[in-house]
């Protein structure tokens, strides 16, 4: 019996499998976290594309806010069905801002 126990404790077969079993869940959580972070960055970059296209339209002289919203949504790739673009027109004189109709 003692001989079998000594043989059992000296045998190192399967040690790698046990060590991997300890590390695998942690590794999977890290990979899932990296994937979630990458998806978040991708969605933010996609939204930024839509906002940039709408801002470029306005900077080139476009004044129709409905068109700005349409451009923003159409240039936003892979947006969800509930996504929306809200626009408002503000005019600034120096650091004071106000409605463009009150000027």
GROMACS .gro file of N, CA and C in nm:
model
  309
    1UNK      N    1   0.082  -0.119   0.000
    1UNK     CA    2   0.000   0.000   0.000
    1UNK      C    3   0.087   0.126   0.000
    2UNK      N    4   0.189   0.129   0.083
    2UNK     CA    5   0.278   0.245   0.089
    2UNK      C    6   0.352   0.260  -0.043
    3UNK      N    7   0.389   0.150  -0.104
    3UNK     CA    8   0.457   0.155  -0.233
    3UNK      C    9   0.368   0.220  -0.339
    4UNK      N   10   0.241   0.187  -0.338
    4UNK     CA   11   0.146   0.247  -0.434
    4UNK      C   12   0.132   0.397  -0.411
    5UNK      N   13   0.127   0.440  -0.286
    5UNK     CA   14   0.116   0.583  -0.255
    5UNK      C   15   0.241   0.658  -0.302
    6UNK      N   16   0.359   0.601  -0.278
    6UNK     CA   17   0.483   0.664  -0.324
    6UNK      C   18   0.483   0.676  -0.476
    7UNK      N   19   0.438   0.571  -0.543
    7UNK     CA   20   0.432   0.574  -0.689
    7UNK      C   21   0.332   0.680  -0.736
    8UNK      N   22   0.219   0.688  -0.667
    8UNK     CA   23   0.116   0.786  -0.703
    8UNK      C   24   0.168   0.929  -0.689
    9UNK      N   25   0.238   0.958  -0.580
    9UNK     CA   26   0.287   1.095  -0.558
    9UNK      C   27   0.404   1.131  -0.648
   10UNK      N   28   0.480   1.033  -0.695
   10UNK     CA   29   0.591   1.059  -0.787
   10UNK      C   30   0.545   1.074  -0.931
   11UNK      N   31   0.428   1.024  -0.961
   11UNK     CA   32   0.377   1.027  -1.098
   11UNK      C   33   0.327   1.168  -1.131
   12UNK      N   34   0.383   1.229  -1.235
   12UNK     CA   35   0.347   1.366  -1.272
   12UNK      C   36   0.263   1.372  -1.399
   13UNK      N   37   0.213   1.260  -1.445
   13UNK     CA   38   0.127   1.262  -1.563
   13UNK      C   39  -0.005   1.328  -1.525
   14UNK      N   40  -0.053   1.413  -1.610
   14UNK     CA   41  -0.181   1.479  -1.586
   14UNK      C   42  -0.171   1.610  -1.511
   15UNK      N   43  -0.051   1.648  -1.467
   15UNK     CA   44  -0.035   1.773  -1.393
   15UNK      C   45  -0.071   1.892  -1.481
   16UNK      N   46  -0.031   1.888  -1.606
   16UNK     CA   47  -0.061   1.998  -1.697
   16UNK      C   48  -0.212   2.015  -1.716
   17UNK      N   49  -0.284   1.904  -1.722
   17UNK     CA   50  -0.429   1.912  -1.737
   17UNK      C   51  -0.494   1.976  -1.615
   18UNK      N   52  -0.446   1.943  -1.498
   18UNK     CA   53  -0.502   2.002  -1.375
   18UNK      C   54  -0.469   2.151  -1.368
   19UNK      N   55  -0.346   2.187  -1.403
   19UNK     CA   56  -0.309   2.329  -1.403
   19UNK      C   57  -0.391   2.407  -1.505
   20UNK      N   58  -0.414   2.349  -1.621
   20UNK     CA   59  -0.497   2.415  -1.722
   20UNK      C   60  -0.640   2.431  -1.672
   21UNK      N   61  -0.691   2.332  -1.599
   21UNK     CA   62  -0.827   2.342  -1.545
   21UNK      C   63  -0.839   2.458  -1.446
   22UNK      N   64  -0.731   2.488  -1.375
   22UNK     CA   65  -0.733   2.602  -1.284
   22UNK      C   66  -0.727   2.735  -1.360
   23UNK      N   67  -0.651   2.741  -1.467
   23UNK     CA   68  -0.628   2.865  -1.540
   23UNK      C   69  -0.736   2.894  -1.644
   24UNK      N   70  -0.798   2.793  -1.701
   24UNK     CA   71  -0.892   2.810  -1.813
   24UNK      C   72  -1.006   2.907  -1.783
   25UNK      N   73  -1.075   2.898  -1.668
   25UNK     CA   74  -1.185   2.994  -1.644
   25UNK      C   75  -1.137   3.140  -1.640
   26UNK      N   76  -1.021   3.162  -1.581
   26UNK     CA   77  -0.968   3.298  -1.575
   26UNK      C   78  -0.933   3.347  -1.715
   27UNK      N   79  -0.873   3.259  -1.793
   27UNK     CA   80  -0.837   3.292  -1.931
   27UNK      C   81  -0.961   3.326  -2.013
   28UNK      N   82  -1.067   3.249  -1.995
   28UNK     CA   83  -1.191   3.274  -2.069
   28UNK      C   84  -1.254   3.407  -2.029
   29UNK      N   85  -1.248   3.441  -1.900
   29UNK     CA   86  -1.303   3.569  -1.856
   29UNK      C   87  -1.223   3.686  -1.914
   30UNK      N   88  -1.092   3.672  -1.921
   30UNK     CA   89  -1.009   3.778  -1.980
   30UNK      C   90  -1.041   3.794  -2.127
   31UNK      N   91  -1.054   3.684  -2.199
   31UNK     CA   92  -1.087   3.690  -2.342
   31UNK      C   93  -1.225   3.753  -2.363
   32UNK      N   94  -1.322   3.717  -2.279
   32UNK     CA   95  -1.456   3.776  -2.290
   32UNK      C   96  -1.452   3.926  -2.262
   33UNK      N   97  -1.372   3.968  -2.165
   33UNK     CA   98  -1.358   4.111  -2.136
   33UNK      C   99  -1.295   4.188  -2.250
   34UNK      N  100  -1.194   4.129  -2.312
   34UNK     CA  101  -1.130   4.194  -2.427
   34UNK      C  102  -1.229   4.206  -2.541
   35UNK      N  103  -1.309   4.103  -2.563
   35UNK     CA  104  -1.408   4.105  -2.670
   35UNK      C  105  -1.513   4.213  -2.644
   36UNK      N  106  -1.561   4.223  -2.521
   36UNK     CA  107  -1.660   4.327  -2.488
   36UNK      C  108  -1.602   4.467  -2.507
   37UNK      N  109  -1.479   4.486  -2.465
   37UNK     CA  110  -1.414   4.616  -2.483
   37UNK      C  111  -1.398   4.652  -2.629
   38UNK      N  112  -1.361   4.554  -2.710
   38UNK     CA  113  -1.345   4.579  -2.854
   38UNK      C  114  -1.478   4.613  -2.919
   39UNK      N  115  -1.586   4.545  -2.878
   39UNK     CA  116  -1.718   4.575  -2.933
   39UNK      C  117  -1.761   4.717  -2.894
   40UNK      N  118  -1.732   4.757  -2.772
   40UNK     CA  119  -1.767   4.892  -2.727
   40UNK      C  120  -1.692   4.998  -2.807
   41UNK      N  121  -1.565   4.976  -2.830
   41UNK     CA  122  -1.486   5.071  -2.908
   41UNK      C  123  -1.535   5.077  -3.052
   42UNK      N  124  -1.569   4.962  -3.109
   42UNK     CA  125  -1.620   4.958  -3.247
   42UNK      C  126  -1.751   5.035  -3.259
   43UNK      N  127  -1.842   5.017  -3.163
   43UNK     CA  128  -1.970   5.089  -3.167
   43UNK      C  129  -1.949   5.239  -3.152
   44UNK      N  130  -1.856   5.279  -3.067
   44UNK     CA  131  -1.828   5.421  -3.048
   44UNK      C  132  -1.770   5.480  -3.176
   45UNK      N  133  -1.681   5.408  -3.241
   45UNK     CA  134  -1.623   5.457  -3.367
   45UNK      C  135  -1.728   5.467  -3.477
   46UNK      N  136  -1.819   5.371  -3.482
   46UNK     CA  137  -1.927   5.376  -3.582
   46UNK      C  138  -2.016   5.498  -3.559
   47UNK      N  139  -2.051   5.526  -3.433
   47UNK     CA  140  -2.134   5.642  -3.403
   47UNK      C  141  -2.058   5.771  -3.438
   48UNK      N  142  -1.930   5.773  -3.412
   48UNK     CA  143  -1.849   5.890  -3.444
   48UNK      C  144  -1.849   5.918  -3.594
   49UNK      N  145  -1.853   5.814  -3.675
   49UNK     CA  146  -1.858   5.833  -3.821
   49UNK      C  147  -1.985   5.907  -3.862
   50UNK      N  148  -2.098   5.870  -3.802
   50UNK     CA  149  -2.223   5.938  -3.832
   50UNK      C  150  -2.222   6.083  -3.789
   51UNK      N  151  -2.171   6.109  -3.671
   51UNK     CA  152  -2.165   6.246  -3.620
   51UNK      C  153  -2.070   6.330  -3.707
   52UNK      N  154  -1.959   6.272  -3.748
   52UNK     CA  155  -1.864   6.345  -3.833
   52UNK      C  156  -1.925   6.382  -3.968
   53UNK      N  157  -1.999   6.289  -4.027
   53UNK     CA  158  -2.062   6.316  -4.156
   53UNK      C  159  -2.166   6.427  -4.143
   54UNK      N  160  -2.244   6.425  -4.035
   54UNK     CA  161  -2.344   6.529  -4.014
   54UNK      C  162  -2.277   6.664  -3.989
   55UNK      N  163  -2.170   6.665  -3.911
   55UNK     CA  164  -2.099   6.790  -3.884
   55UNK      C  165  -2.035   6.846  -4.011
   56UNK      N  166  -1.985   6.759  -4.095
   56UNK     CA  167  -1.925   6.806  -4.221
   56UNK      C  168  -2.030   6.871  -4.310
   57UNK      N  169  -2.151   6.813  -4.313
   57UNK     CA  170  -2.260   6.872  -4.391
   57UNK      C  171  -2.290   7.014  -4.342
   58UNK      N  172  -2.296   7.032  -4.211
   58UNK     CA  173  -2.325   7.164  -4.154
   58UNK      C  174  -2.211   7.261  -4.181
   59UNK      N  175  -2.087   7.215  -4.167
   59UNK     CA  176  -1.973   7.304  -4.190
   59UNK      C  177  -1.962   7.347  -4.336
   60UNK      N  178  -2.017   7.269  -4.426
   60UNK     CA  179  -2.014   7.306  -4.568
   60UNK      C  180  -2.134   7.393  -4.607
   61UNK      N  181  -2.213   7.434  -4.508
   61UNK     CA  182  -2.321   7.528  -4.535
   61UNK      C  183  -2.460   7.469  -4.527
   62UNK      N  184  -2.473   7.343  -4.498
   62UNK     CA  185  -2.606   7.282  -4.485
   62UNK      C  186  -2.678   7.336  -4.363
   63UNK      N  187  -2.805   7.370  -4.379
   63UNK     CA  188  -2.878   7.432  -4.269
   63UNK      C  189  -3.003   7.354  -4.231
   64UNK      N  190  -3.044   7.256  -4.309
   64UNK     CA  191  -3.166   7.181  -4.282
   64UNK      C  192  -3.138   7.074  -4.176
   65UNK      N  193  -3.200   7.089  -4.058
   65UNK     CA  194  -3.174   6.998  -3.947
   65UNK      C  195  -3.227   6.856  -3.973
   66UNK      N  196  -3.333   6.844  -4.052
   66UNK     CA  197  -3.382   6.711  -4.088
   66UNK      C  198  -3.280   6.638  -4.174
   67UNK      N  199  -3.217   6.709  -4.264
   67UNK     CA  200  -3.112   6.650  -4.347
   67UNK      C  201  -2.992   6.611  -4.262
   68UNK      N  202  -2.959   6.693  -4.164
   68UNK     CA  203  -2.848   6.661  -4.073
   68UNK      C  204  -2.876   6.529  -4.002
   69UNK      N  205  -2.999   6.512  -3.953
   69UNK     CA  206  -3.035   6.388  -3.884
   69UNK      C  207  -3.028   6.269  -3.979
   70UNK      N  208  -3.077   6.286  -4.100
   70UNK     CA  209  -3.074   6.178  -4.199
   70UNK      C  210  -2.931   6.139  -4.233
   71UNK      N  211  -2.846   6.237  -4.254
   71UNK     CA  212  -2.705   6.209  -4.285
   71UNK      C  213  -2.638   6.140  -4.167
   72UNK      N  214  -2.665   6.187  -4.047
   72UNK     CA  215  -2.605   6.126  -3.928
   72UNK      C  216  -2.642   5.980  -3.913
   73UNK      N  217  -2.770   5.947  -3.935
   73UNK     CA  218  -2.812   5.807  -3.923
   73UNK      C  219  -2.763   5.721  -4.039
   74UNK      N  220  -2.763   5.777  -4.159
   74UNK     CA  221  -2.721   5.696  -4.274
   74UNK      C  222  -2.571   5.671  -4.274
   75UNK      N  223  -2.493   5.761  -4.216
   75UNK     CA  224  -2.347   5.742  -4.210
   75UNK      C  225  -2.305   5.665  -4.085
   76UNK      N  226  -2.400   5.629  -4.000
   76UNK     CA  227  -2.372   5.553  -3.877
   76UNK      C  228  -2.391   5.406  -3.908
   77UNK      N  229  -2.283   5.333  -3.941
   77UNK     CA  230  -2.299   5.192  -3.978
   77UNK      C  231  -2.340   5.107  -3.858
   78UNK      N  232  -2.423   5.011  -3.884
   78UNK     CA  233  -2.465   4.912  -3.783
   78UNK      C  234  -2.533   4.975  -3.662
   79UNK      N  235  -2.609   5.083  -3.682
   79UNK     CA  236  -2.680   5.140  -3.568
   79UNK      C  237  -2.803   5.056  -3.537
   80UNK      N  238  -2.846   5.062  -3.412
   80UNK     CA  239  -2.962   4.984  -3.372
   80UNK      C  240  -3.090   5.049  -3.424
   81UNK      N  241  -3.198   4.974  -3.421
   81UNK     CA  242  -3.326   5.027  -3.469
   81UNK      C  243  -3.376   5.142  -3.382
   82UNK      N  244  -3.336   5.145  -3.257
   82UNK     CA  245  -3.383   5.250  -3.167
   82UNK      C  246  -3.290   5.372  -3.166
   83UNK      N  247  -3.186   5.371  -3.248
   83UNK     CA  248  -3.091   5.484  -3.252
   83UNK      C  249  -3.158   5.607  -3.312
   84UNK      N  250  -3.122   5.721  -3.260
   84UNK     CA  251  -3.176   5.846  -3.313
   84UNK      C  252  -3.068   5.954  -3.304
   85UNK      N  253  -3.083   6.054  -3.388
   85UNK     CA  254  -2.993   6.168  -3.387
   85UNK      C  255  -3.077   6.290  -3.355
   86UNK      N  256  -3.037   6.364  -3.254
   86UNK     CA  257  -3.107   6.485  -3.214
   86UNK      C  258  -3.018   6.605  -3.246
   87UNK      N  259  -3.075   6.703  -3.313
   87UNK     CA  260  -2.998   6.821  -3.350
   87UNK      C  261  -3.062   6.945  -3.292
   88UNK      N  262  -2.982   7.046  -3.271
   88UNK     CA  263  -3.033   7.177  -3.231
   88UNK      C  264  -2.943   7.282  -3.293
   89UNK      N  265  -3.002   7.393  -3.325
   89UNK     CA  266  -2.929   7.501  -3.391
   89UNK      C  267  -2.899   7.608  -3.287
   90UNK      N  268  -2.771   7.638  -3.271
   90UNK     CA  269  -2.727   7.741  -3.177
   90UNK      C  270  -2.635   7.837  -3.250
   91UNK      N  271  -2.648   7.963  -3.219
   91UNK     CA  272  -2.560   8.065  -3.276
   91UNK      C  273  -2.480   8.126  -3.162
   92UNK      N  274  -2.353   8.153  -3.189
   92UNK     CA  275  -2.264   8.208  -3.087
   92UNK      C  276  -2.206   8.340  -3.134
   93UNK      N  277  -2.197   8.432  -3.039
   93UNK     CA  278  -2.127   8.558  -3.062
   93UNK      C  279  -2.026   8.568  -2.948
   94UNK      N  280  -1.902   8.541  -2.979
   94UNK     CA  281  -1.802   8.531  -2.874
   94UNK      C  282  -1.828   8.407  -2.792
   95UNK      N  283  -1.845   8.424  -2.662
   95UNK     CA  284  -1.873   8.309  -2.577
   95UNK      C  285  -2.021   8.299  -2.541
   96UNK      N  286  -2.102   8.394  -2.586
   96UNK     CA  287  -2.245   8.393  -2.556
   96UNK      C  288  -2.319   8.317  -2.665
   97UNK      N  289  -2.398   8.219  -2.624
   97UNK     CA  290  -2.476   8.140  -2.720
   97UNK      C  291  -2.623   8.167  -2.703
   98UNK      N  292  -2.696   8.148  -2.811
   98UNK     CA  293  -2.840   8.169  -2.806
   98UNK      C  294  -2.906   8.110  -2.927
   99UNK      N  295  -3.038   8.117  -2.928
   99UNK     CA  296  -3.114   8.067  -3.041
   99UNK      C  297  -3.087   8.154  -3.162
  100UNK      N  298  -3.077   8.093  -3.278
  100UNK     CA  299  -3.046   8.168  -3.400
  100UNK      C  300  -3.161   8.258  -3.442
  101UNK      N  301  -3.282   8.235  -3.394
  101UNK     CA  302  -3.395   8.320  -3.430
  101UNK      C  303  -3.397   8.448  -3.349
  102UNK      N  304  -3.323   8.452  -3.238
  102UNK     CA  305  -3.326   8.572  -3.153
  102UNK      C  306  -3.220   8.674  -3.191
  103UNK      N  307  -3.141   8.646  -3.294
  103UNK     CA  308  -3.037   8.741  -3.334
  103UNK      C  309  -3.091   8.849  -3.423
   0.00000   0.00000   0.00000
